[in-house]
Short mmCIF file of C-alpha atoms in Angstrom, two decimals:
data_model
loop_
_atom_site.label_atom_id
_atom_site.label_comp_id
_atom_site.label_asym_id
_atom_site.label_seq_id
_atom_site.Cartn_x
_atom_site.Cartn_y
_atom_site.Cartn_z
CA UNK A 962 0.72 1.34 17.00
CA UNK A 963 3.84 -0.28 15.72
CA UNK A 964 6.60 1.92 14.11
CA UNK A 965 6.23 2.30 10.53
CA UNK A 966 8.88 3.00 7.98
CA UNK A 967 9.15 3.84 4.11
CA UNK A 968 12.06 3.05 1.74
CA UNK A 969 13.95 5.40 -0.21
CA UNK A 970 11.90 4.20 -3.46
CA UNK A 971 8.62 4.87 -1.53
CA UNK A 972 9.63 8.21 -0.60
CA UNK A 973 11.05 9.29 -3.99
CA UNK A 974 8.19 7.49 -6.32
CA UNK A 975 4.97 7.66 -4.18
CA UNK A 976 3.24 10.99 -3.68
CA UNK A 977 2.98 11.43 0.30
CA UNK A 978 -1.09 11.54 -0.17
CA UNK A 979 -1.17 8.07 -1.49
CA UNK A 980 1.45 6.82 1.16
CA UNK A 981 -1.27 7.91 3.70
CA UNK A 982 -4.27 6.19 2.05
CA UNK A 983 -2.41 2.81 1.74
CA UNK A 984 -1.46 2.97 5.53
CA UNK A 985 -5.25 4.03 6.06
CA UNK A 986 -6.53 1.00 3.96
CA UNK A 987 -4.53 -1.48 6.22
CA UNK A 988 -5.44 0.17 9.45
CA UNK A 989 -9.06 -0.09 8.54
CA UNK A 990 -9.34 -3.80 7.18
CA UNK A 991 -10.80 -6.49 9.32
CA UNK A 992 -8.68 -8.60 11.45
CA UNK A 993 -6.91 -10.98 11.10
CA UNK A 994 -4.23 -9.43 8.69
CA UNK A 995 -1.74 -11.03 6.71
CA UNK A 996 1.97 -9.95 7.32
CA UNK A 997 2.01 -9.16 3.58
CA UNK A 998 -0.29 -6.33 1.89
CA UNK A 999 -0.09 -5.82 -1.72
CA UNK A 1000 -1.04 -2.81 -3.43
CA UNK A 1001 -1.25 -2.30 -7.17
CA UNK A 1002 -1.31 1.22 -8.36
CA UNK A 1003 -2.45 2.02 -11.74
CA UNK A 1004 -4.14 4.87 -14.22
CA UNK A 1005 -7.72 4.42 -15.47
CA UNK A 1006 -9.03 7.50 -17.46
CA UNK A 1007 -7.00 9.89 -15.20
CA UNK A 1008 -7.93 8.30 -11.90
CA UNK A 1009 -5.49 6.89 -9.65
CA UNK A 1010 -6.66 3.10 -9.13
CA UNK A 1011 -5.21 1.33 -6.20
CA UNK A 1012 -5.96 -2.49 -5.78
CA UNK A 1013 -5.23 -3.71 -2.32
CA UNK A 1014 -4.87 -7.56 -1.99
CA UNK A 1015 -3.76 -10.04 0.76
CA UNK A 1016 -3.40 -13.90 0.76
CA UNK A 1017 -4.22 -15.18 4.26
CA UNK A 1018 -6.94 -14.58 4.62
CA UNK A 1019 -8.14 -13.68 1.26
CA UNK A 1020 -8.82 -10.09 0.76
CA UNK A 1021 -9.42 -7.72 -2.04
CA UNK A 1022 -10.48 -4.14 -2.26
CA UNK A 1023 -10.16 -1.47 -5.39
CA UNK A 1024 -10.17 2.07 -4.93
CA UNK A 1025 -10.33 5.14 -7.40
CA UNK A 1026 -8.85 8.09 -6.25
CA UNK A 1027 -9.95 11.25 -8.55
CA UNK A 1028 -7.86 14.00 -6.43
CA UNK A 1029 -4.14 12.96 -6.22
CA UNK A 1030 -1.22 14.88 -6.57
CA UNK A 1031 0.18 12.56 -9.35
CA UNK A 1032 -1.01 9.39 -10.99
CA UNK A 1033 1.52 6.63 -10.35
CA UNK A 1034 1.86 2.91 -11.66
CA UNK A 1035 3.68 0.69 -9.18
CA UNK A 1036 3.44 -2.45 -7.08
CA UNK A 1037 3.82 -1.67 -3.41
CA UNK A 1038 4.25 -4.09 -0.48
CA UNK A 1039 3.42 -3.32 3.19
CA UNK A 1040 5.31 -5.88 5.43
CA UNK A 1041 4.58 -6.41 9.06
CA UNK A 1042 7.40 -8.37 10.79
CA UNK A 1043 5.80 -8.38 14.02
CA UNK A 1044 7.81 -5.26 15.44
CA UNK A 1045 7.42 -2.82 12.92
CA UNK A 1046 5.83 -2.13 9.33
CA UNK A 1047 7.48 -1.08 6.15
CA UNK A 1048 6.28 -0.08 3.03
CA UNK A 1049 8.63 -0.80 -0.12
CA UNK A 1050 8.25 -0.82 -3.64
CA UNK A 1051 7.91 -4.51 -5.09
CA UNK A 1052 11.46 -4.06 -6.82
CA UNK A 1053 12.96 -3.37 -3.49
CA UNK A 1054 11.93 -6.53 -1.97
#
């Protein structure tokens, strides 16, 4: 229920369906949630792999998405600063 933002890099490089999936991953994870969520996107035999991790508390999930518009290799952060959440590429941090 906080405002959500994406950076220009996310808008350009990450397909919209993958963006939505990552937001959903954060929404459905158990409480408490770390302010920093890390997503590593990679390709495995033509499937989009998304590894979702957090530090406090420790959290790790891996997803295989067979039907995405484009397979991406990237590292993405979602940062919750208390007032809003921002999705950005790691190199934009």
